[in-house]
Coordinates of C-alpha atoms and ligand atoms in Angstrom, one line a residue:
M193 CA 0.0 0.0 -0.1
P194 CA 1.2 3.1 -1.2
E195 CA 1.8 6.0 1.6
F196 CA -0.6 8.4 0.2
Q197 CA -4.3 7.5 -1.0
T198 CA -6.9 10.2 -2.0
S199 CA -8.8 11.5 1.3
P200 CA -12.0 9.9 2.4
G201 CA -14.6 11.2 0.1
M202 CA -12.5 12.3 -2.8
R203 CA -11.8 10.0 -5.9
D204 CA -9.4 10.0 -8.9
I205 CA -11.6 9.7 -12.0
L206 CA -9.5 7.7 -14.3
P207 CA -10.1 6.9 -17.8
P208 CA -12.4 6.1 -19.5
E209 CA -14.9 7.0 -16.3
S210 CA -13.1 10.8 -17.3
T211 CA -14.6 10.4 -20.7
R212 CA -17.6 9.7 -19.5
W213 CA -17.7 12.7 -17.2
R214 CA -16.4 15.2 -19.7
R215 CA -19.4 14.0 -22.3
F216 CA -21.8 14.4 -19.2
Q217 CA -20.6 17.9 -19.0
Q218 CA -20.6 18.4 -22.9
V219 CA -24.3 16.8 -23.5
F220 CA -25.4 19.2 -20.8
A221 CA -23.6 22.3 -22.3
D222 CA -25.2 21.4 -25.6
V223 CA -28.6 21.4 -24.1
V224 CA -28.6 24.4 -22.3
E225 CA -26.5 26.5 -25.0
A226 CA -29.2 25.9 -27.4
A227 CA -31.5 27.7 -25.3
G228 CA -29.3 30.9 -24.8
Y229 CA -27.5 29.9 -21.9
G230 CA -23.9 31.1 -21.3
E231 CA -21.0 29.4 -19.1
I232 CA -19.8 31.1 -16.2
I233 CA -16.9 29.6 -14.6
P234 CA -16.6 31.3 -10.9
P235 CA -13.7 30.7 -8.6
M236 CA -13.9 27.5 -6.5
M237 CA -12.9 29.7 -3.3
E238 CA -14.8 32.3 -2.2
D239 CA -14.9 34.8 0.8
L240 CA -16.7 32.7 3.4
G241 CA -19.7 35.2 3.6
V242 CA -20.7 34.4 0.1
F243 CA -21.8 31.0 1.0
Q244 CA -23.2 31.9 4.8
R245 CA -25.6 33.9 2.8
I246 CA -27.2 30.6 1.7
G247 CA -28.7 30.5 5.1
D248 CA -27.7 29.1 8.6
A249 CA -30.3 26.7 8.7
T250 CA -28.8 24.5 6.1
D251 CA -25.9 21.7 7.2
V252 CA -24.5 22.8 4.1
V253 CA -23.3 25.9 5.7
T254 CA -23.3 25.4 9.1
K255 CA -21.6 22.0 9.2
E256 CA -20.0 20.7 6.0
M257 CA -18.1 23.6 4.9
Y258 CA -14.4 23.5 4.1
D259 CA -13.2 26.7 5.4
F260 CA -9.8 28.2 6.6
I261 CA -8.1 31.3 6.9
D262 CA -5.6 32.0 3.8
K263 CA -2.1 33.5 4.1
G264 CA -3.8 37.0 3.9
G265 CA -5.7 36.4 6.8
R266 CA -9.3 36.2 4.7
H267 CA -11.8 33.6 6.1
V268 CA -12.4 31.6 2.8
G269 CA -14.6 28.5 2.1
L270 CA -14.5 26.0 -0.9
R271 CA -17.6 26.3 -2.7
P272 CA -20.5 23.8 -1.5
E273 CA -22.6 24.6 -4.3
Q274 CA -22.8 27.5 -7.0
T275 CA -26.0 29.5 -6.9
A276 CA -24.4 31.6 -4.3
S277 CA -21.2 32.3 -6.5
V278 CA -23.4 33.4 -9.5
C279 CA -25.8 35.6 -7.4
R280 CA -22.2 37.3 -5.9
A281 CA -20.9 37.6 -9.7
F282 CA -24.2 39.0 -10.6
A283 CA -24.1 41.6 -7.9
Q284 CA -20.4 42.2 -9.0
H285 CA -20.6 42.6 -12.8
R286 CA -24.6 43.6 -13.1
P287 CA -24.9 42.1 -16.5
L288 CA -28.2 42.8 -18.4
T289 CA -31.1 40.6 -17.5
P290 CA -32.5 38.1 -17.7
W291 CA -29.0 36.7 -17.1
K292 CA -29.0 33.1 -18.3
V293 CA -25.8 31.2 -17.2
F294 CA -24.6 27.7 -16.7
Y295 CA -22.0 25.8 -14.9
A296 CA -20.5 22.7 -14.6
G297 CA -17.6 21.6 -12.0
P298 CA -16.5 20.2 -8.5
N299 CA -18.2 21.4 -5.0
F300 CA -16.9 20.4 -1.9
R301 CA -19.2 19.3 1.4
Y302 CA -17.8 17.9 4.6
E303 CA -20.4 14.8 4.5
K304 CA -20.1 11.2 5.4
P305 CA -18.9 9.7 2.3
Q306 CA -21.2 6.8 0.9
R307 CA -22.5 5.6 -2.4
G308 CA -23.6 8.6 -4.2
R309 CA -22.4 11.1 -1.6
Y310 CA -18.7 12.3 -1.7
R311 CA -16.8 15.3 -0.4
Q312 CA -15.7 16.5 -3.8
F313 CA -18.8 16.0 -6.2
D314 CA -19.5 17.4 -9.4
Q315 CA -22.7 19.2 -10.5
V316 CA -23.9 20.8 -13.8
G317 CA -26.6 23.6 -13.4
I318 CA -28.4 26.5 -14.6
E319 CA -29.7 30.2 -13.0
V320 CA -31.4 32.8 -14.5
L321 CA -31.5 36.2 -12.8
G322 CA -33.9 38.9 -13.3
A323 CA -37.1 37.5 -14.6
D324 CA -40.3 36.2 -12.6
D325 CA -42.4 34.5 -15.4
P326 CA -43.7 31.5 -14.6
Y327 CA -42.9 30.1 -18.3
L328 CA -39.1 30.7 -17.2
D329 CA -39.8 28.1 -14.5
V330 CA -41.0 25.7 -17.1
E331 CA -38.3 26.4 -19.2
V332 CA -35.6 25.7 -16.7
I333 CA -37.5 22.4 -15.5
A334 CA -38.2 21.4 -19.3
L335 CA -34.1 22.0 -19.8
G336 CA -33.3 19.4 -17.0
W337 CA -35.7 16.9 -18.4
E338 CA -34.2 17.3 -21.8
F339 CA -30.9 16.5 -20.5
Y340 CA -31.9 13.4 -18.8
R341 CA -33.7 12.6 -22.1
R342 CA -30.4 13.1 -24.1
L343 CA -28.5 10.7 -21.6
G344 CA -31.0 8.2 -22.4
L345 CA -32.5 8.0 -18.8
Q346 CA -36.2 7.0 -18.9
Q347 CA -37.0 6.4 -15.0
V348 CA -36.7 10.0 -13.9
D349 CA -39.7 11.4 -11.8
L350 CA -40.3 15.0 -11.4
L351 CA -41.7 16.5 -8.2
L352 CA -43.4 19.6 -7.9
N353 CA -44.1 22.3 -5.2
S354 CA -44.6 25.8 -4.4
L355 CA -43.7 27.7 -1.4
G356 CA -46.1 30.6 -2.2
E357 CA -45.0 34.1 -1.5
P358 CA -42.6 35.0 1.1
A359 CA -45.5 35.9 3.4
D360 CA -47.6 32.8 2.6
R361 CA -44.4 30.9 3.6
A362 CA -43.7 32.7 6.6
A363 CA -47.6 32.1 7.6
Y364 CA -47.3 28.4 6.7
V365 CA -44.0 28.1 8.8
E366 CA -45.8 29.9 11.8
S367 CA -48.6 27.2 11.4
L368 CA -46.0 24.4 11.2
Q369 CA -44.2 25.4 14.1
S370 CA -47.5 25.3 16.6
Y371 CA -48.4 22.3 15.0
F372 CA -45.2 20.5 15.6
E373 CA -44.9 22.0 19.0
A374 CA -48.1 20.4 19.8
N375 CA -47.1 17.2 18.5
L376 CA -43.4 17.2 20.0
D377 CA -43.5 14.1 21.8
A378 CA -44.3 12.1 18.6
L379 CA -41.1 13.5 16.8
T380 CA -37.9 12.1 16.8
E381 CA -34.7 14.0 18.6
E382 CA -33.4 15.1 15.3
S383 CA -36.6 16.7 14.1
R384 CA -37.3 18.3 17.3
I385 CA -33.6 20.0 16.7
T386 CA -34.4 20.9 13.2
M387 CA -37.5 22.4 14.1
Q388 CA -35.9 24.8 16.2
K389 CA -34.0 26.0 13.3
N390 CA -36.4 25.5 10.4
P391 CA -39.8 23.8 10.7
L392 CA -39.9 23.5 7.2
R393 CA -36.9 21.0 7.1
V394 CA -38.8 18.6 9.5
L395 CA -41.2 17.9 6.4
D396 CA -37.8 16.3 4.6
S397 CA -37.5 13.9 7.4
K398 CA -37.3 10.4 6.1
R399 CA -37.2 8.7 9.5
A400 CA -40.2 6.5 10.2
P401 CA -41.5 7.6 13.6
D402 CA -41.7 10.9 12.1
Q403 CA -44.0 10.0 9.1
A404 CA -47.2 10.0 11.1
V405 CA -46.7 13.8 12.3
I406 CA -45.5 14.9 8.9
S407 CA -48.3 13.4 6.8
A408 CA -51.3 15.0 9.1
A409 CA -49.2 18.6 9.3
P410 CA -50.8 21.6 7.7
K411 CA -50.5 21.7 3.9
I412 CA -48.7 24.7 2.2
A413 CA -51.5 24.6 -0.3
D414 CA -53.7 26.2 1.9
F415 CA -51.7 29.4 2.5
Y416 CA -51.4 30.4 -1.3
S417 CA -52.3 33.9 -2.0
P418 CA -54.1 34.6 -5.3
D419 CA -50.6 35.8 -7.0
A420 CA -48.8 32.4 -5.9
A421 CA -51.7 30.4 -6.8
S422 CA -51.9 31.5 -10.1
H423 CA -48.0 31.5 -10.7
F424 CA -48.3 27.9 -9.7
E425 CA -51.1 27.2 -11.8
A426 CA -49.2 28.7 -14.9
V427 CA -46.0 26.5 -14.2
Q428 CA -48.0 23.5 -14.1
Q429 CA -50.1 24.3 -17.3
G430 CA -46.8 24.9 -19.2
L431 CA -45.5 21.7 -18.0
T432 CA -48.4 19.9 -19.2
D433 CA -48.2 21.9 -22.5
L434 CA -44.9 20.4 -23.0
S435 CA -45.9 17.0 -21.9
I436 CA -43.7 16.6 -19.0
P437 CA -45.3 14.4 -16.5
F438 CA -44.9 15.8 -12.8
T439 CA -46.1 14.8 -9.4
I440 CA -47.3 17.6 -6.6
D441 CA -45.5 17.0 -3.4
G442 CA -46.6 19.6 -0.8
K443 CA -43.5 18.5 1.2
L444 CA -41.1 19.3 -1.1
V445 CA -39.1 22.4 0.7
R446 CA -35.4 22.1 -0.3
G447 CA -33.0 23.4 1.7
L448 CA -32.1 27.1 0.7
D449 CA -33.6 29.6 3.1
Y450 CA -34.5 31.6 -0.1
Y451 CA -36.7 29.7 -2.0
R452 CA -39.9 31.0 -2.8
R453 CA -42.7 29.9 -5.3
T454 CA -41.6 27.1 -7.7
T455 CA -39.6 24.2 -5.9
F456 CA -38.8 20.7 -7.8
E457 CA -36.7 17.7 -7.6
F458 CA -35.8 15.0 -10.2
Q459 CA -35.7 11.5 -8.5
G460 CA -34.1 8.4 -10.2
A461 CA -36.9 5.6 -10.0
T462 CA -34.0 3.1 -10.0
L463 CA -32.0 4.3 -6.9
G464 CA -32.6 3.7 -3.2
S465 CA -34.3 6.6 -1.4
A466 CA -31.0 7.6 0.5
Q467 CA -29.5 8.9 -3.0
N468 CA -32.5 9.0 -5.6
A469 CA -32.1 12.7 -5.5
L470 CA -30.6 13.3 -8.9
G471 CA -31.0 17.0 -8.6
G472 CA -33.2 19.9 -8.1
G473 CA -33.9 23.8 -7.9
G474 CA -36.4 26.5 -7.8
R475 CA -37.3 30.0 -7.4
Y476 CA -35.5 32.2 -4.9
D477 CA -35.6 36.2 -4.0
G478 CA -33.2 37.9 -1.7
L479 CA -29.8 36.2 -2.8
V480 CA -28.3 38.7 -5.2
E481 CA -29.5 41.5 -2.6
S482 CA -28.0 39.7 0.5
L483 CA -24.8 39.8 -1.5
G484 CA -25.1 43.5 -2.2
G485 CA -26.8 43.6 -5.6
P486 CA -30.4 44.9 -6.4
P487 CA -33.5 43.0 -5.8
T488 CA -33.5 40.3 -8.3
H489 CA -35.7 37.4 -8.9
G490 CA -33.8 34.1 -9.5
V491 CA -34.6 30.5 -10.6
G492 CA -31.9 27.3 -11.5
F493 CA -31.3 24.0 -11.0
A494 CA -28.2 21.9 -9.9
L495 CA -27.9 18.3 -11.0
G496 CA -25.4 15.9 -9.4
L497 CA -23.3 14.0 -11.7
D498 CA -22.5 10.9 -9.6
R499 CA -26.1 9.9 -8.8
T500 CA -27.2 10.7 -12.4
L501 CA -24.6 8.3 -13.7
L502 CA -25.5 5.5 -11.2
A503 CA -29.1 6.2 -12.7
C504 CA -27.5 5.7 -15.9
D505 CA -25.7 2.4 -14.9
D506 CA -29.0 1.2 -13.4
E507 CA -30.7 1.9 -16.9
G508 CA -27.9 0.5 -19.0
V509 CA -27.4 4.0 -20.9
F510 CA -24.7 6.5 -21.3
A511 CA -22.2 4.1 -20.9
A512 CA -18.3 5.0 -20.4
P513 CA -17.1 5.0 -23.8
N514 CA -14.4 2.3 -25.0
A515 CA -11.2 4.3 -25.6
A516 CA -10.1 3.4 -28.8
V517 CA -7.7 5.0 -31.6
D518 CA -8.3 4.4 -35.1
V519 CA -4.8 3.1 -36.1
F520 CA -2.3 1.3 -34.2
V521 CA 1.4 1.4 -35.9
V522 CA 3.8 -1.5 -35.2
D523 CA 7.3 -0.9 -36.1
T524 CA 10.1 -3.4 -35.6
T525 CA 12.6 -1.6 -37.3
G526 CA 13.6 0.5 -34.2
G527 CA 10.3 3.1 -33.9
R528 CA 11.4 6.0 -35.8
E529 CA 9.3 5.2 -38.7
A530 CA 6.1 4.7 -36.5
L531 CA 7.4 8.4 -34.9
R532 CA 6.7 9.8 -38.3
I533 CA 3.7 7.9 -39.2
C534 CA 1.9 8.5 -36.0
N535 CA 2.6 12.1 -36.4
E536 CA 1.3 12.3 -40.2
L537 CA -1.7 10.4 -39.2
R538 CA -2.7 12.8 -36.4
S539 CA -2.3 15.6 -38.4
N540 CA -4.6 14.3 -40.8
G541 CA -7.4 14.0 -38.5
I542 CA -6.9 10.1 -37.8
S543 CA -6.2 9.1 -34.3
A544 CA -2.9 7.0 -33.7
D545 CA -1.4 4.9 -31.1
R546 CA 1.9 2.9 -31.1
A547 CA 4.4 1.0 -29.2
F548 CA 7.7 2.0 -27.7
E549 CA 11.0 0.5 -26.7
N550 CA 11.4 -1.7 -29.7
R551 CA 9.3 -4.6 -28.3
S552 CA 8.9 -7.8 -30.6
M553 CA 6.1 -7.9 -33.1
K554 CA 3.9 -10.1 -31.0
S555 CA 4.1 -7.9 -28.1
Q556 CA 3.5 -4.7 -30.4
M557 CA 0.5 -6.7 -31.8
K558 CA -0.9 -7.3 -28.5
G559 CA -0.7 -3.6 -27.9
A560 CA -2.5 -3.3 -31.0
D561 CA -5.5 -5.4 -30.0
R562 CA -5.4 -3.7 -26.7
S563 CA -5.7 -0.2 -28.2
G564 CA -9.1 -0.9 -29.9
A565 CA -7.7 0.3 -33.3
E566 CA -9.6 -0.7 -36.4
I567 CA -6.4 -1.1 -38.2
A568 CA -2.8 -1.7 -38.0
I569 CA 0.0 -0.4 -40.0
I570 CA 3.0 -2.7 -39.9
I571 CA 6.5 -1.6 -40.6
G572 CA 9.3 -4.2 -40.8
S573 CA 12.7 -3.9 -42.5
N574 CA 11.3 -5.3 -45.8
E575 CA 8.6 -2.5 -45.8
L576 CA 10.9 0.1 -45.1
E577 CA 13.5 -1.1 -47.7
A578 CA 10.8 -1.0 -50.4
D579 CA 9.0 2.1 -49.1
T580 CA 5.9 0.7 -48.3
A581 CA 3.4 -0.6 -45.3
V582 CA 1.3 -3.2 -44.5
I583 CA -2.4 -2.3 -43.8
R584 CA -4.0 -5.0 -41.8
P585 CA -7.9 -4.9 -40.6
L586 CA -8.0 -5.6 -36.7
R587 CA -11.5 -5.8 -35.8
A588 CA -14.9 -5.9 -37.6
A589 CA -15.9 -8.8 -39.8
I590 CA -12.9 -9.1 -42.2
T591 CA -14.9 -9.3 -45.7
E592 CA -13.4 -9.7 -49.0
G593 CA -11.1 -6.9 -50.0
S594 CA -10.6 -5.9 -46.4
Q595 CA -7.5 -8.4 -45.8
Q596 CA -4.0 -7.1 -45.1
R597 CA -2.1 -5.7 -47.9
D598 CA 0.6 -3.7 -48.9
V599 CA 0.6 -0.1 -49.8
A600 CA 2.9 2.5 -50.9
R601 CA 4.5 4.8 -48.1
N602 CA 3.5 7.8 -50.1
T603 CA -0.1 7.2 -50.4
L604 CA -0.5 5.5 -47.0
I605 CA -2.8 8.4 -45.6
S606 CA -5.3 7.8 -48.4
D607 CA -5.1 4.0 -48.2
V608 CA -5.7 4.4 -44.4
K609 CA -8.7 6.8 -44.7
A610 CA -10.1 4.0 -47.2
A611 CA -9.5 1.3 -45.0
L612 CA -11.1 3.1 -42.1
A613 CA -14.1 4.1 -43.9
Q614 CA -14.6 0.4 -45.0
A615 CA -14.0 -0.8 -41.6
H616 CA -16.8 1.6 -40.4
S617 CA -19.2 0.3 -43.0
T618 CA -19.0 -2.9 -42.0
Q619 CA -19.6 -2.4 -38.5
S620 CA -23.0 -3.1 -36.8
P621 CA -24.5 0.2 -35.7
K622 CA -24.1 -0.9 -32.0
E623 CA -20.4 -1.3 -32.7
K624 CA -20.1 2.1 -33.9
A625 CA -21.7 3.8 -31.0
Ligands
AMP930 P1 -28.3 20.1 -3.6 O1 -27.2 21.1 -4.1 O2 -27.8 19.8 -2.3 O3 -29.7 20.5 -3.8 O4 -27.9 18.9 -4.5 C1 -28.2 18.8 -5.8 C2 -27.9 17.6 -6.4 O5 -26.3 17.3 -6.3 C3 -28.4 16.1 -5.4 O6 -29.5 15.9 -5.9 C4 -27.4 15.3 -5.9 O7 -27.4 14.6 -7.1 C5 -25.7 15.9 -6.1 N1 -25.2 16.2 -4.6 C6 -25.3 16.9 -3.4 N2 -24.3 16.5 -2.5 C7 -23.8 15.7 -3.2 C8 -22.7 14.9 -2.6 N3 -22.1 15.2 -1.4 N4 -22.0 13.8 -3.1 C9 -22.6 13.6 -4.7 N5 -23.7 14.4 -5.2 C10 -24.2 15.3 -4.2

């Protein structure tokens, strides 16, 4: 065992899984860029105060933050999420509204590591600042939905709720508080503590003894003002127009203290309840303001990469790609010719790899097999002397005319292109994917 290993909850993402991660981000960027979102790349570390504005009733801020004093004496934190940074950036740069941005990258939370839960984990997300239109909520949700569809996921459930206007929410919280106080004995110790800080979060409890009290608790829907009710109505109508199925869940409150009106969560139906939340979001007000900007409406979501990929594994979609080059060059004459040929191939847009250390023909051919290449180019002393090369198909069904053959060195690139085209045309669609 080497002396150093990754810290708990932190991982090396190795190939080919790392390629899958990059493609995940790429699919996401394709989906949201096509809807007018531009990428924001905020720093991974900010003044601690930026993250503290998320609210002091969330574990993310109170218990899980990686924070330290830097060499200049600043109290800084590694970002536990990116919404706060986006709002800080908005307050700092004052872009035109609506400001539609997306992000992708790691966040840090000092959580207890388990399946689908890490201390450094990746999210992708979008935020729109400066518009209060219910159809924007629908656009945001629909983009999340479309992203899952592009990955190939089918078993995703959308849960939807509205927390009403701030005044509705406040009245609801008050009523919840009295209700929980009257039923204190029936709540778990953890929920009693949560209740002191934020009664809404008690609704999140998955602990069995709490469930009876929670299911008889007052319902947010009874507290909606006419504005909140019509906003929520429009969101549901928009989702129905787009044929996006959803379930209303009055207990869906989500962590951020700033949430108002729409909240939603995407759940993976194949995952256990401890990690079935693939991602979620909602509408929030006040966050930009608390970071020194003007009063600004916001709506967005963050989707976790790890759990989404677990769901992909369960559904057998969006697998890690087989890393493969087009061509593997075998050179038994010392390797200098392989160097030239690889360079030529790569500059002609053909991916190529080779063996090093002048290994035997047999060992180089093993490397060729492992590389996943379609064809091998073989250079031995005869070829070197005759200024030729051998092209040998390695995979696919070897059909008439695709046998190994000698080609002139100066037409090698065009012959390789033709051989690759032939190899691809004889593959089944599954192999091509
Ligand atoms: P949140 O920012 O807490 O609303 O989380 C949004 C999504 O990010 C969740 O639904 C998860 O998919 C993912 N996520 C949150 N925390 C973690 C973590 N510690 N490890 C892996 N994924 C996480």
